[in-house]
Amino acid sequence: MTLTEDADALWRTATALARAAAAVSPAKPPLPPLLFFTDPSRTPRPWETAAHLPAGAGVVFRSFGAADALETGLRLRAATKAAGVRLLVGLDADLAERVEADGVHLPERALSAAYALSGRRPDWLLTGAAHSPEAVKNARDLDALVLSPVFPAGGASAAKTALGLEGFKALAALAPCPAYALGGISAANVAALIGSGACGIAGVDAVQTAFRP
């Protein structure tokens, strides 16, 4: 697959971050270097983006209670399987099982569910969102945290103050597991994350735009 210039920049940096993090603390199996976060309004056809992601990447399907969650989830599962991409479902473990996903992503408010999920499905990849030192310190039984917003971002993160590179580094240093960078990341600024301690990058609009059909 030939990547666009922006997609190449995102993927090259993501894989460089993943290699550096694995050298310090290897994860088994290895974590996806790049996570594409879906959103019903901002990414209305997420399976199209998923089909164009590099093998080894991941998708976090956030349905936010949409009526077509199962249909979309099944389309994403088919696309990700064909592309060699892992699929996580946001919060809904039952939906994750129905679509045969590879794991679950927990919002900050539900991080306490990680303990039960890790016991119920030890084969799943479990990630969780965190936006503050308190949430990071209390995170347990996760394979990785997703820290945001690193840079000024849109969507639900628009109202949150950006961590900035130094803020991200500080939170990542507190994390008991590898940490992804999310929020406002683009091909133009992604290289700034080199040396930040991130294990990879995550995005919504930037990933959808870069890995367009």
Tab-separated table of C-alpha atoms in Angstrom:
chain	number	residue	atom	x	y	z
A	1	MET	CA	0.000	0.000	0.000
A	2	THR	CA	1.297	3.440	-0.976
A	3	LEU	CA	0.831	5.973	1.822
A	4	THR	CA	0.118	9.654	1.364
A	5	GLU	CA	2.821	12.047	2.594
A	6	ASP	CA	0.865	12.822	5.762
A	7	ALA	CA	0.097	9.155	6.405
A	8	ASP	CA	3.757	8.270	5.976
A	9	ALA	CA	4.803	10.946	8.484
A	10	LEU	CA	2.283	9.740	11.060
A	11	TRP	CA	3.137	6.055	10.609
A	12	ARG	CA	6.923	6.529	10.587
A	13	THR	CA	6.829	8.560	13.790
A	14	ALA	CA	4.352	6.200	15.443
A	15	THR	CA	6.506	3.170	14.715
A	16	ALA	CA	9.639	4.993	15.910
A	17	LEU	CA	7.890	5.800	19.198
A	18	ALA	CA	6.719	2.198	19.532
A	19	ARG	CA	10.223	0.827	18.964
A	20	ALA	CA	11.717	3.174	21.550
A	21	ALA	CA	9.043	2.296	24.121
A	22	ALA	CA	9.407	-1.441	23.478
A	23	ALA	CA	13.132	-1.217	24.038
A	24	VAL	CA	12.429	0.085	27.551
A	25	SER	CA	9.370	-2.006	28.409
A	26	PRO	CA	8.387	-4.680	25.865
A	27	ALA	CA	4.659	-5.443	25.604
A	28	LYS	CA	3.387	-8.906	24.684
A	29	PRO	CA	1.885	-8.870	22.181
A	30	PRO	CA	3.341	-5.589	20.866
A	31	LEU	CA	1.025	-2.592	21.081
A	32	PRO	CA	-0.288	-0.976	17.880
A	33	PRO	CA	1.908	2.051	17.087
A	34	LEU	CA	-1.083	4.014	15.759
A	35	LEU	CA	-4.682	4.100	17.022
A	36	PHE	CA	-7.551	5.493	14.962
A	37	PHE	CA	-10.345	6.704	17.245
A	38	THR	CA	-13.777	6.757	15.648
A	39	ASP	CA	-16.632	9.150	16.327
A	40	PRO	CA	-20.166	8.814	14.882
A	41	SER	CA	-20.299	12.447	13.752
A	42	ARG	CA	-16.656	13.066	12.794
A	43	THR	CA	-15.909	9.681	11.205
A	44	PRO	CA	-19.222	8.532	9.682
A	45	ARG	CA	-17.651	5.746	7.573
A	46	PRO	CA	-14.792	4.515	9.775
A	47	TRP	CA	-14.448	1.169	8.027
A	48	GLU	CA	-13.118	2.978	4.946
A	49	THR	CA	-10.267	4.531	6.939
A	50	ALA	CA	-9.665	1.244	8.789
A	51	ALA	CA	-9.217	-0.593	5.498
A	52	HIS	CA	-6.350	1.758	4.560
A	53	LEU	CA	-4.414	1.608	7.823
A	54	PRO	CA	-1.052	-0.207	7.830
A	55	ALA	CA	-0.997	-3.738	9.213
A	56	GLY	CA	-0.298	-3.617	12.931
A	57	ALA	CA	-2.267	-0.419	13.564
A	58	GLY	CA	-5.403	-0.323	15.702
A	59	VAL	CA	-8.922	1.103	15.664
A	60	VAL	CA	-10.858	2.212	18.746
A	61	PHE	CA	-14.547	2.057	17.843
A	62	ARG	CA	-16.549	4.522	19.932
A	63	SER	CA	-20.243	4.185	19.144
A	64	PHE	CA	-21.477	6.545	21.899
A	65	GLY	CA	-24.746	4.596	21.965
A	66	ALA	CA	-25.500	4.969	18.251
A	67	ALA	CA	-28.391	2.856	16.996
A	68	ASP	CA	-26.233	1.300	14.280
A	69	ALA	CA	-23.395	0.357	16.640
A	70	LEU	CA	-23.555	-3.361	15.915
A	71	GLU	CA	-23.725	-2.884	12.143
A	72	THR	CA	-20.822	-0.438	12.176
A	73	GLY	CA	-18.849	-2.658	14.517
A	74	LEU	CA	-19.257	-5.662	12.229
A	75	ARG	CA	-18.180	-3.623	9.198
A	76	LEU	CA	-15.151	-2.422	11.120
A	77	ARG	CA	-14.311	-5.972	12.182
A	78	ALA	CA	-14.388	-7.147	8.575
A	79	ALA	CA	-12.220	-4.217	7.422
A	80	THR	CA	-9.689	-4.546	10.232
A	81	LYS	CA	-9.317	-8.293	9.816
A	82	ALA	CA	-8.621	-7.872	6.123
A	83	ALA	CA	-6.040	-5.140	6.825
A	84	GLY	CA	-4.284	-6.900	9.726
A	85	VAL	CA	-5.438	-4.175	12.112
A	86	ARG	CA	-6.612	-4.699	15.693
A	87	LEU	CA	-10.060	-3.553	16.796
A	88	LEU	CA	-10.979	-2.246	20.235
A	89	VAL	CA	-14.482	-1.200	21.285
A	90	GLY	CA	-15.032	1.797	23.503
A	91	LEU	CA	-16.489	0.899	26.922
A	92	ASP	CA	-19.048	-1.697	25.728
A	93	ALA	CA	-17.585	-5.143	26.488
A	94	ASP	CA	-20.738	-6.910	25.315
A	95	LEU	CA	-20.520	-5.201	21.926
A	96	ALA	CA	-16.824	-6.083	21.802
A	97	GLU	CA	-17.681	-9.755	22.226
A	98	ARG	CA	-20.480	-9.602	19.653
A	99	VAL	CA	-18.185	-8.200	16.967
A	100	GLU	CA	-15.245	-10.412	18.068
A	101	ALA	CA	-13.048	-7.402	18.821
A	102	ASP	CA	-9.491	-7.646	20.125
A	103	GLY	CA	-10.138	-5.595	23.230
A	104	VAL	CA	-11.805	-2.668	24.948
A	105	HIS	CA	-10.936	0.994	25.500
A	106	LEU	CA	-12.234	2.529	28.724
A	107	PRO	CA	-13.036	6.217	29.189
A	108	GLU	CA	-11.529	7.853	32.271
A	109	ARG	CA	-14.771	7.545	34.238
A	110	ALA	CA	-14.753	3.749	33.786
A	111	LEU	CA	-11.100	2.883	34.430
A	112	SER	CA	-12.083	0.859	37.502
A	113	ALA	CA	-13.710	-1.695	35.177
A	114	ALA	CA	-10.273	-2.801	33.948
A	115	TYR	CA	-9.774	-5.271	36.807
A	116	ALA	CA	-12.945	-7.238	36.045
A	117	LEU	CA	-12.372	-7.120	32.292
A	118	SER	CA	-8.791	-8.336	32.579
A	119	GLY	CA	-10.043	-11.342	34.521
A	120	ARG	CA	-12.981	-11.982	32.216
A	121	ARG	CA	-10.988	-11.709	29.000
A	122	PRO	CA	-7.236	-12.029	29.634
A	123	ASP	CA	-6.744	-12.298	25.867
A	124	TRP	CA	-8.064	-8.786	25.273
A	125	LEU	CA	-5.996	-5.642	24.807
A	126	LEU	CA	-7.208	-3.122	27.380
A	127	THR	CA	-6.545	0.592	27.076
A	128	GLY	CA	-7.926	3.523	29.011
A	129	ALA	CA	-8.179	7.297	28.741
A	130	ALA	CA	-6.627	9.655	31.274
A	131	HIS	CA	-6.463	13.439	31.433
A	132	SER	CA	-5.010	14.136	34.870
A	133	PRO	CA	-2.276	12.961	37.263
A	134	GLU	CA	-4.935	11.517	39.581
A	135	ALA	CA	-6.423	9.356	36.850
A	136	VAL	CA	-2.995	8.183	35.698
A	137	LYS	CA	-1.910	7.235	39.213
A	138	ASN	CA	-5.123	5.273	39.819
A	139	ALA	CA	-5.037	3.375	36.531
A	140	ARG	CA	-4.574	-0.361	37.009
A	141	ASP	CA	-4.795	-3.578	34.980
A	142	LEU	CA	-4.431	-1.807	31.630
A	143	ASP	CA	-2.079	-2.577	28.760
A	144	ALA	CA	-1.801	1.111	27.874
A	145	LEU	CA	-3.151	4.547	28.698
A	146	VAL	CA	-4.177	7.201	26.178
A	147	LEU	CA	-3.259	10.660	27.482
A	148	SER	CA	-4.970	13.720	26.030
A	149	PRO	CA	-5.190	16.326	24.740
A	150	VAL	CA	-1.513	16.829	23.992
A	151	PHE	CA	-2.107	19.753	21.639
A	152	PRO	CA	-5.258	21.899	21.230
A	153	ALA	CA	-7.844	19.540	19.787
A	154	GLY	CA	-11.366	19.376	18.424
A	155	GLY	CA	-14.335	17.225	19.355
A	156	ALA	CA	-14.909	16.370	23.011
A	157	SER	CA	-11.377	17.536	23.853
A	158	ALA	CA	-11.923	21.073	22.572
A	159	ALA	CA	-12.886	22.320	26.034
A	160	LYS	CA	-9.891	20.713	27.753
A	161	THR	CA	-6.628	22.581	28.272
A	162	ALA	CA	-3.841	21.043	26.193
A	163	LEU	CA	-1.155	19.233	28.150
A	164	GLY	CA	1.652	20.426	25.900
A	165	LEU	CA	4.769	18.342	25.395
A	166	GLU	CA	6.091	18.875	28.914
A	167	GLY	CA	2.723	18.091	30.454
A	168	PHE	CA	2.462	14.927	28.406
A	169	LYS	CA	5.962	13.837	29.397
A	170	ALA	CA	5.129	14.357	33.068
A	171	LEU	CA	1.939	12.293	32.860
A	172	ALA	CA	3.622	9.557	30.832
A	173	ALA	CA	6.353	9.313	33.466
A	174	LEU	CA	3.673	8.700	36.125
A	175	ALA	CA	1.876	6.019	34.114
A	176	PRO	CA	2.118	2.396	35.307
A	177	CYS	CA	1.931	1.227	31.676
A	178	PRO	CA	2.835	2.544	28.190
A	179	ALA	CA	1.127	5.798	27.189
A	180	TYR	CA	-0.230	6.975	23.836
A	181	ALA	CA	-0.426	10.626	22.833
A	182	LEU	CA	-3.821	11.866	21.595
A	183	GLY	CA	-5.206	15.265	20.725
A	184	GLY	CA	-4.313	17.786	18.051
A	185	ILE	CA	-1.614	15.563	16.563
A	186	SER	CA	-0.989	16.039	12.848
A	187	ALA	CA	1.658	15.276	10.267
A	188	ALA	CA	3.012	18.798	10.865
A	189	ASN	CA	3.663	18.390	14.606
A	190	VAL	CA	3.952	14.645	15.197
A	191	ALA	CA	7.778	14.670	15.084
A	192	ALA	CA	7.759	16.784	18.249
A	193	LEU	CA	6.676	13.663	20.153
A	194	ILE	CA	10.009	11.932	19.552
A	195	GLY	CA	11.642	11.550	22.948
A	196	SER	CA	8.394	12.298	24.803
A	197	GLY	CA	7.988	8.812	26.221
A	198	ALA	CA	4.905	8.070	24.107
A	199	CYS	CA	4.523	4.455	22.985
A	200	GLY	CA	2.579	5.572	19.920
A	201	ILE	CA	0.047	8.089	18.657
A	202	ALA	CA	-3.717	8.223	18.436
A	203	GLY	CA	-6.008	10.463	16.453
A	204	VAL	CA	-9.398	11.090	14.925
A	205	ASP	CA	-9.505	13.692	12.136
A	206	ALA	CA	-5.788	13.606	11.309
A	207	VAL	CA	-5.794	9.836	10.879
A	208	GLN	CA	-8.999	9.861	8.838
A	209	THR	CA	-7.609	12.572	6.556
A	210	ALA	CA	-4.172	11.003	6.136
A	211	PHE	CA	-5.348	7.452	5.532
A	212	ARG	CA	-8.153	8.383	3.201
A	213	PRO	CA	-9.462	5.889	0.629
